[in-house]
PDB file of C-alpha atoms in Angstrom:
ATOM      1  CA  MET A   1     186.225-166.385 137.568  1.00 65.00           C
ATOM      2  CA  THR A   2     183.457-168.299 139.324  1.00 77.00           C
ATOM      3  CA  THR A   3     182.418-171.648 137.916  1.00 84.00           C
ATOM      4  CA  TYR A   4     178.686-172.328 137.873  1.00 93.00           C
ATOM      5  CA  THR A   5     177.140-175.771 137.838  1.00 92.00           C
ATOM      6  CA  ALA A   6     173.955-176.722 136.005  1.00 94.00           C
ATOM      7  CA  LEU A   7     172.009-179.026 138.299  1.00 94.00           C
ATOM      8  CA  PRO A   8     169.776-181.870 137.126  1.00 94.00           C
ATOM      9  CA  LEU A   9     166.715-183.049 139.017  1.00 93.00           C
ATOM     10  CA  PRO A  10     167.846-184.398 142.375  1.00 93.00           C
ATOM     11  CA  PRO A  11     167.959-188.236 142.288  1.00 94.00           C
ATOM     12  CA  ALA A  12     165.224-188.532 144.951  1.00 95.00           C
ATOM     13  CA  ALA A  13     162.930-186.254 142.923  1.00 96.00           C
ATOM     14  CA  HIS A  14     163.669-188.233 139.755  1.00 96.00           C
ATOM     15  CA  LYS A  15     162.772-191.484 141.507  1.00 96.00           C
ATOM     16  CA  GLU A  16     159.488-190.015 142.773  1.00 96.00           C
ATOM     17  CA  LEU A  17     158.606-188.529 139.375  1.00 97.00           C
ATOM     18  CA  CYS A  18     159.087-191.954 137.761  1.00 96.00           C
ATOM     19  CA  THR A  19     156.093-193.079 139.827  1.00 96.00           C
ATOM     20  CA  THR A  20     153.896-190.000 140.325  1.00 97.00           C
ATOM     21  CA  ASP A  21     154.633-186.534 138.967  1.00 97.00           C
ATOM     22  CA  ASP A  22     154.211-183.202 140.751  1.00 97.00           C
ATOM     23  CA  ALA A  23     150.696-182.843 139.316  1.00 97.00           C
ATOM     24  CA  GLY A  24     149.714-186.132 140.952  1.00 97.00           C
ATOM     25  CA  ARG A  25     149.589-188.134 137.705  1.00 97.00           C
ATOM     26  CA  PRO A  26     151.246-191.517 137.254  1.00 98.00           C
ATOM     27  CA  ALA A  27     154.271-191.550 134.974  1.00 96.00           C
ATOM     28  CA  GLU A  28     153.578-193.117 131.567  1.00 96.00           C
ATOM     29  CA  PRO A  29     156.915-194.375 130.205  1.00 97.00           C
ATOM     30  CA  PHE A  30     157.426-194.857 126.481  1.00 97.00           C
ATOM     31  CA  THR A  31     160.256-195.635 124.110  1.00 97.00           C
ATOM     32  CA  ALA A  32     161.693-192.618 122.319  1.00 96.00           C
ATOM     33  CA  ARG A  33     161.439-193.138 118.572  1.00 95.00           C
ATOM     34  CA  GLU A  34     162.828-191.269 115.584  1.00 93.00           C
ATOM     35  CA  ASP A  35     159.319-191.030 114.087  1.00 93.00           C
ATOM     36  CA  GLY A  36     158.028-189.084 117.109  1.00 90.00           C
ATOM     37  CA  VAL A  37     155.447-191.698 118.122  1.00 89.00           C
ATOM     38  CA  PRO A  38     153.931-191.446 120.703  1.00 88.00           C
ATOM     39  CA  GLN A  39     155.800-188.269 121.679  1.00 88.00           C
ATOM     40  CA  ASP A  40     158.377-186.209 119.782  1.00 91.00           C
ATOM     41  CA  ALA A  41     161.172-186.734 122.307  1.00 94.00           C
ATOM     42  CA  VAL A  42     164.366-187.758 120.506  1.00 95.00           C
ATOM     43  CA  GLY A  43     166.751-184.863 121.051  1.00 93.00           C
ATOM     44  CA  ALA A  44     164.741-183.447 123.969  1.00 93.00           C
ATOM     45  CA  LEU A  45     166.683-182.594 127.122  1.00 94.00           C
ATOM     46  CA  LEU A  46     166.421-185.227 129.848  1.00 96.00           C
ATOM     47  CA  ARG A  47     166.387-183.263 133.108  1.00 96.00           C
ATOM     48  CA  CYS A  48     167.692-186.238 135.127  1.00 96.00           C
ATOM     49  CA  CYS A  49     171.054-186.391 133.345  1.00 95.00           C
ATOM     50  CA  LEU A  50     171.101-183.141 131.331  1.00 95.00           C
ATOM     51  CA  ARG A  51     171.633-184.731 127.941  1.00 93.00           C
ATOM     52  CA  ASP A  52     169.423-185.257 124.918  1.00 93.00           C
ATOM     53  CA  ALA A  53     167.120-188.274 124.680  1.00 95.00           C
ATOM     54  CA  ARG A  54     168.213-190.940 122.213  1.00 96.00           C
ATOM     55  CA  ALA A  55     166.095-193.243 120.091  1.00 97.00           C
ATOM     56  CA  GLY A  56     165.358-196.498 121.902  1.00 97.00           C
ATOM     57  CA  GLU A  57     165.545-195.062 125.424  1.00 97.00           C
ATOM     58  CA  ARG A  58     162.681-195.507 127.881  1.00 97.00           C
ATOM     59  CA  ILE A  59     161.612-192.069 129.000  1.00 98.00           C
ATOM     60  CA  ALA A  60     158.591-190.269 130.449  1.00 97.00           C
ATOM     61  CA  LEU A  61     157.121-186.795 130.147  1.00 97.00           C
ATOM     62  CA  VAL A  62     156.205-185.673 133.660  1.00 97.00           C
ATOM     63  CA  SER A  63     155.127-182.516 135.436  1.00 97.00           C
ATOM     64  CA  TYR A  64     157.876-181.089 137.648  1.00 97.00           C
ATOM     65  CA  ALA A  65     157.767-178.274 140.217  1.00 96.00           C
ATOM     66  CA  PRO A  66     161.441-177.376 140.763  1.00 96.00           C
ATOM     67  CA  LEU A  67     160.870-174.362 143.010  1.00 95.00           C
ATOM     68  CA  ARG A  68     158.409-176.298 145.193  1.00 95.00           C
ATOM     69  CA  ARG A  69     160.933-179.047 145.795  1.00 93.00           C
ATOM     70  CA  TRP A  70     163.734-176.547 146.524  1.00 94.00           C
ATOM     71  CA  ALA A  71     161.433-174.656 148.913  1.00 95.00           C
ATOM     72  CA  ALA A  72     160.548-177.845 150.781  1.00 94.00           C
ATOM     73  CA  ALA A  73     164.247-178.529 151.338  1.00 93.00           C
ATOM     74  CA  THR A  74     165.123-174.955 152.380  1.00 95.00           C
ATOM     75  CA  GLY A  75     162.007-173.778 154.218  1.00 95.00           C
ATOM     76  CA  ALA A  76     161.253-171.092 151.618  1.00 96.00           C
ATOM     77  CA  ALA A  77     157.665-170.119 150.864  1.00 95.00           C
ATOM     78  CA  PRO A  78     157.397-169.202 147.169  1.00 94.00           C
ATOM     79  CA  GLY A  79     153.614-168.811 147.241  1.00 92.00           C
ATOM     80  CA  ALA A  80     152.298-167.906 143.807  1.00 93.00           C
ATOM     81  CA  TYR A  81     155.788-168.247 142.283  1.00 92.00           C
ATOM     82  CA  ASP A  82     155.512-172.022 142.641  1.00 92.00           C
ATOM     83  CA  GLU A  83     154.889-173.445 139.193  1.00 91.00           C
ATOM     84  CA  GLN A  84     155.092-176.793 137.503  1.00 93.00           C
ATOM     85  CA  GLY A  85     155.616-177.817 133.940  1.00 93.00           C
ATOM     86  CA  PRO A  86     156.538-180.650 131.602  1.00 95.00           C
ATOM     87  CA  VAL A  87     160.001-182.212 131.566  1.00 96.00           C
ATOM     88  CA  PHE A  88     161.408-185.363 130.018  1.00 97.00           C
ATOM     89  CA  VAL A  89     163.210-187.846 132.271  1.00 97.00           C
ATOM     90  CA  HIS A  90     164.500-191.390 131.960  1.00 97.00           C
ATOM     91  CA  ALA A  91     161.752-193.815 132.977  1.00 97.00           C
ATOM     92  CA  GLU A  92     164.122-195.383 135.503  1.00 94.00           C
ATOM     93  CA  PRO A  93     166.680-193.683 137.744  1.00 88.00           C
ATOM     94  CA  CYS A  94     169.879-193.072 135.806  1.00 91.00           C
ATOM     95  CA  GLY A  95     173.410-192.188 136.786  1.00 87.00           C
ATOM     96  CA  GLY A  96     172.887-188.443 136.445  1.00 89.00           C
ATOM     97  CA  PRO A  97     174.983-186.138 134.277  1.00 89.00           C
ATOM     98  CA  ASP A  98     177.915-187.471 132.315  1.00 77.00           C
ATOM     99  CA  ALA A  99     181.136-185.990 133.680  1.00 73.00           C
ATOM    100  CA  ALA A 100     182.366-185.509 130.093  1.00 66.00           C
ATOM    101  CA  ALA A 101     179.332-183.420 129.092  1.00 69.00           C
ATOM    102  CA  GLY A 102     179.519-179.658 128.794  1.00 69.00           C
ATOM    103  CA  ARG A 103     178.736-177.492 131.818  1.00 80.00           C
ATOM    104  CA  TYR A 104     175.516-176.120 130.348  1.00 90.00           C
ATOM    105  CA  PRO A 105     173.021-178.418 128.595  1.00 89.00           C
ATOM    106  CA  ALA A 106     170.598-177.600 125.785  1.00 77.00           C
ATOM    107  CA  VAL A 107     172.532-174.540 124.716  1.00 81.00           C
ATOM    108  CA  ARG A 108     172.684-174.825 120.956  1.00 87.00           C
ATOM    109  CA  ALA A 109     173.571-171.554 119.247  1.00 92.00           C
ATOM    110  CA  GLY A 110     170.395-169.625 118.529  1.00 95.00           C
ATOM    111  CA  ALA A 111     168.394-171.231 121.341  1.00 94.00           C
ATOM    112  CA  LEU A 112     166.354-168.723 123.319  1.00 96.00           C
ATOM    113  CA  ARG A 113     166.618-168.892 127.102  1.00 96.00           C
ATOM    114  CA  VAL A 114     165.500-166.872 130.078  1.00 96.00           C
ATOM    115  CA  LEU A 115     167.434-166.931 133.334  1.00 97.00           C
ATOM    116  CA  ARG A 116     164.971-166.355 136.159  1.00 97.00           C
ATOM    117  CA  ARG A 117     166.414-165.268 139.514  1.00 98.00           C
ATOM    118  CA  TYR A 118     164.906-166.223 142.882  1.00 97.00           C
ATOM    119  CA  ASN A 119     165.673-165.012 146.395  1.00 97.00           C
ATOM    120  CA  ALA A 120     165.914-167.196 149.522  1.00 97.00           C
ATOM    121  CA  GLN A 121     162.144-166.917 150.043  1.00 96.00           C
ATOM    122  CA  GLY A 122     161.504-168.320 146.554  1.00 96.00           C
ATOM    123  CA  GLN A 123     160.256-165.066 145.026  1.00 96.00           C
ATOM    124  CA  ILE A 124     161.262-163.979 141.530  1.00 96.00           C
ATOM    125  CA  THR A 125     163.656-161.054 141.767  1.00 96.00           C
ATOM    126  CA  GLY A 126     164.509-160.600 138.120  1.00 95.00           C
ATOM    127  CA  GLY A 127     165.283-162.281 134.880  1.00 95.00           C
ATOM    128  CA  ARG A 128     167.383-162.038 131.795  1.00 95.00           C
ATOM    129  CA  TYR A 129     166.778-163.052 128.199  1.00 96.00           C
ATOM    130  CA  LEU A 130     169.630-164.840 126.438  1.00 97.00           C
ATOM    131  CA  GLU A 131     169.905-165.822 122.799  1.00 97.00           C
ATOM    132  CA  VAL A 132     172.609-168.457 123.003  1.00 96.00           C
ATOM    133  CA  PRO A 133     175.656-167.462 120.906  1.00 96.00           C
ATOM    134  CA  GLU A 134     178.342-169.770 119.507  1.00 94.00           C
ATOM    135  CA  ASP A 135     180.339-169.447 122.753  1.00 94.00           C
ATOM    136  CA  ALA A 136     177.480-170.620 124.963  1.00 93.00           C
ATOM    137  CA  GLY A 137     179.693-171.306 127.974  1.00 92.00           C
ATOM    138  CA  ALA A 138     181.033-167.775 128.130  1.00 94.00           C
ATOM    139  CA  ALA A 139     177.549-166.301 127.639  1.00 95.00           C
ATOM    140  CA  PHE A 140     176.063-168.393 130.443  1.00 96.00           C
ATOM    141  CA  ASP A 141     179.016-167.642 132.718  1.00 95.00           C
ATOM    142  CA  ALA A 142     178.486-163.906 132.145  1.00 96.00           C
ATOM    143  CA  ALA A 143     174.692-164.052 132.599  1.00 97.00           C
ATOM    144  CA  LEU A 144     174.989-166.147 135.762  1.00 97.00           C
ATOM    145  CA  GLY A 145     177.733-163.855 137.075  1.00 97.00           C
ATOM    146  CA  GLU A 146     175.360-160.939 136.560  1.00 97.00           C
ATOM    147  CA  ALA A 147     172.554-162.798 138.383  1.00 97.00           C
ATOM    148  CA  PHE A 148     174.698-163.783 141.353  1.00 97.00           C
ATOM    149  CA  ALA A 149     176.257-160.299 141.605  1.00 97.00           C
ATOM    150  CA  ASP A 150     173.000-159.492 143.399  1.00 97.00           C
ATOM    151  CA  PRO A 151     173.593-160.860 146.923  1.00 97.00           C
ATOM    152  CA  GLY A 152     169.871-161.566 147.225  1.00 97.00           C
ATOM    153  CA  THR A 153     169.905-164.146 144.432  1.00 98.00           C
ATOM    154  CA  ALA A 154     169.780-167.653 145.883  1.00 97.00           C
ATOM    155  CA  LEU A 155     169.243-169.604 142.676  1.00 97.00           C
ATOM    156  CA  VAL A 156     168.596-169.231 138.970  1.00 98.00           C
ATOM    157  CA  HIS A 157     166.264-171.302 136.810  1.00 97.00           C
ATOM    158  CA  VAL A 158     167.083-171.518 133.130  1.00 96.00           C
ATOM    159  CA  ARG A 159     163.999-171.968 130.953  1.00 95.00           C
ATOM    160  CA  ALA A 160     163.283-172.226 127.248  1.00 94.00           C
ATOM    161  CA  VAL A 161     161.595-169.060 125.990  1.00 93.00           C
ATOM    162  CA  GLU A 162     159.426-170.807 123.393  1.00 90.00           C
ATOM    163  CA  TYR A 163     157.561-173.109 125.780  1.00 85.00           C
ATOM    164  CA  GLY A 164     158.691-171.893 129.203  1.00 86.00           C
ATOM    165  CA  CYS A 165     160.061-175.347 130.013  1.00 90.00           C
ATOM    166  CA  PHE A 166     162.456-175.656 132.912  1.00 95.00           C
ATOM    167  CA  GLN A 167     165.902-176.619 131.604  1.00 95.00           C
ATOM    168  CA  PHE A 168     168.172-176.625 134.662  1.00 95.00           C
ATOM    169  CA  GLU A 169     168.927-174.866 137.933  1.00 96.00           C
ATOM    170  CA  VAL A 170     172.049-173.099 139.159  1.00 97.00           C
ATOM    171  CA  ARG A 171     172.514-172.328 142.847  1.00 96.00           C
ATOM    172  CA  ARG A 172     174.666-169.653 144.404  1.00 95.00           C
ATOM    173  CA  PRO A 173     178.239-170.988 144.449  1.00 90.00           C
TER     174      PRO A 173
END
């Protein structure tokens, strides 16, 4: 069985986003608070380390264009498929994912996800809806196995259905 790896924002992208996001706006760090002021962020997935934000942490909500950054590194030309959206990150570079964390973040049972497949040119080639079951790992392994069974699939973006937010990326093993 193939093992798939959920990838956080690359450290260089995280560092850049902590200054200016992919929409050209300056980052506006704040302290995550239980009362949701100024932003309801406690428990939100931090895309830099793929774990939930905790009260008291300095974080920022920034606009991120994951396909654009991948395309710049690979020479792909996604054209209209390039999109950006909001993600939470630590306000300062962090150490990345915790080695003890699960392989797939933000996968609480009942969560609704879409796995969007892209080819080497950065074009969408398909997608799959997934309501996360109790055995989230097995469900993601199966869905990613299905995606990568197509030899044209270069990477998969996992997004939340409710808001369309980018959760994490998985590249062809």
